[in-house]
Short mmCIF file of C-alpha atoms and ligand atoms in Angstrom, two decimals:
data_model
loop_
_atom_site.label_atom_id
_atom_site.label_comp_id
_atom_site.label_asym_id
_atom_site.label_seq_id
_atom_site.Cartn_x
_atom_site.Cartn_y
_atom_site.Cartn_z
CA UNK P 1044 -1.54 -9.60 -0.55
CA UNK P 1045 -0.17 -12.47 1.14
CA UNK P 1046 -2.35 -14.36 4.03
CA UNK P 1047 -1.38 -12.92 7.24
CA UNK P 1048 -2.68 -15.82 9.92
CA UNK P 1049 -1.02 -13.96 13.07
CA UNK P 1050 0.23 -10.69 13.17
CA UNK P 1051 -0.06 -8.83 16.41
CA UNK P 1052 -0.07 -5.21 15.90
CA UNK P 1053 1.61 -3.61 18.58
CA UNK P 1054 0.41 0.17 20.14
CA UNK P 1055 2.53 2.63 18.47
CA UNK P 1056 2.45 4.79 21.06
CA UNK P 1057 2.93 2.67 24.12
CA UNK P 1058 4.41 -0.36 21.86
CA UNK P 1059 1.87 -2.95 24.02
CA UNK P 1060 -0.26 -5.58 22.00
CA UNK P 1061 -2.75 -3.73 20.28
CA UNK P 1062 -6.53 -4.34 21.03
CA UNK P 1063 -8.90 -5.38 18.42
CA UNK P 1064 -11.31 -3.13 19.20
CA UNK P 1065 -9.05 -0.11 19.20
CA UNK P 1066 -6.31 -1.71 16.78
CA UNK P 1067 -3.60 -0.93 16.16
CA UNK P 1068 -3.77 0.85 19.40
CA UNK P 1069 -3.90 -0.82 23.06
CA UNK P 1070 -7.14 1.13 23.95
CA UNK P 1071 -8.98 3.99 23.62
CA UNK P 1072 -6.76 5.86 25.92
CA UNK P 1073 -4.20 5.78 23.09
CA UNK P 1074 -6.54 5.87 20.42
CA UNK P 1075 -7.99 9.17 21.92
CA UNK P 1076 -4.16 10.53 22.42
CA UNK P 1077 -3.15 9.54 19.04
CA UNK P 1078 -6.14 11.46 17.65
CA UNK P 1079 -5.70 14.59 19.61
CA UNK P 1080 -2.16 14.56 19.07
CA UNK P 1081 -2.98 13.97 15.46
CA UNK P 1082 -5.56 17.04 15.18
CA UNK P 1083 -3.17 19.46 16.99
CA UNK P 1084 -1.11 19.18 14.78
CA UNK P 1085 -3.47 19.67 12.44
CA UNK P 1086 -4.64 23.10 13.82
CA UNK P 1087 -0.77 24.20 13.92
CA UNK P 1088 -0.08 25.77 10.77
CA UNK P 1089 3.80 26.09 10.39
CA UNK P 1090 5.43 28.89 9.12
CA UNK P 1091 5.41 32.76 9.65
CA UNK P 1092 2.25 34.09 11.12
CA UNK P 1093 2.54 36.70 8.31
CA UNK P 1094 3.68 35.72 4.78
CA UNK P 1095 4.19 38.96 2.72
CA UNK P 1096 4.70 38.16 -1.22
CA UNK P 1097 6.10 41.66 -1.58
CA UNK P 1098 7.80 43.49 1.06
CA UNK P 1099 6.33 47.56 0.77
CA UNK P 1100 9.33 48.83 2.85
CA UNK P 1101 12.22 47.21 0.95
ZN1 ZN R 153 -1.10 2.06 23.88
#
């Protein structure tokens, strides 16, 4: 890819100049909320709690 000298990543969850221990977040506040946020939604399974392929009292 092409030589990227400067290129300062910015937090995408607070948009401030991301650290480069915690890139591309700020810090590990946002690094922590990013990951929780991501794992919740991981745990939250969309769709009907109950998914019937045939309905018994059609
Ligand atoms: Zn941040």
């Amino acid at each position: 890819m092409s030589n990227t000298a400067e290129s300062p990543e910015h937090c995408p969850l607070c948009d401030k100049p991301a650290a480069p221990a915690h890139a591309p977040f700020c810090s590990r506040l946002c690094q922590d909320r990013d990951l929780r946020n991501w794992l919740n939604e991981g745990y939250r399974v969309p769709g009907p709690p109950q998914d019937t392929l045939e309905d018994p009292s059609a």
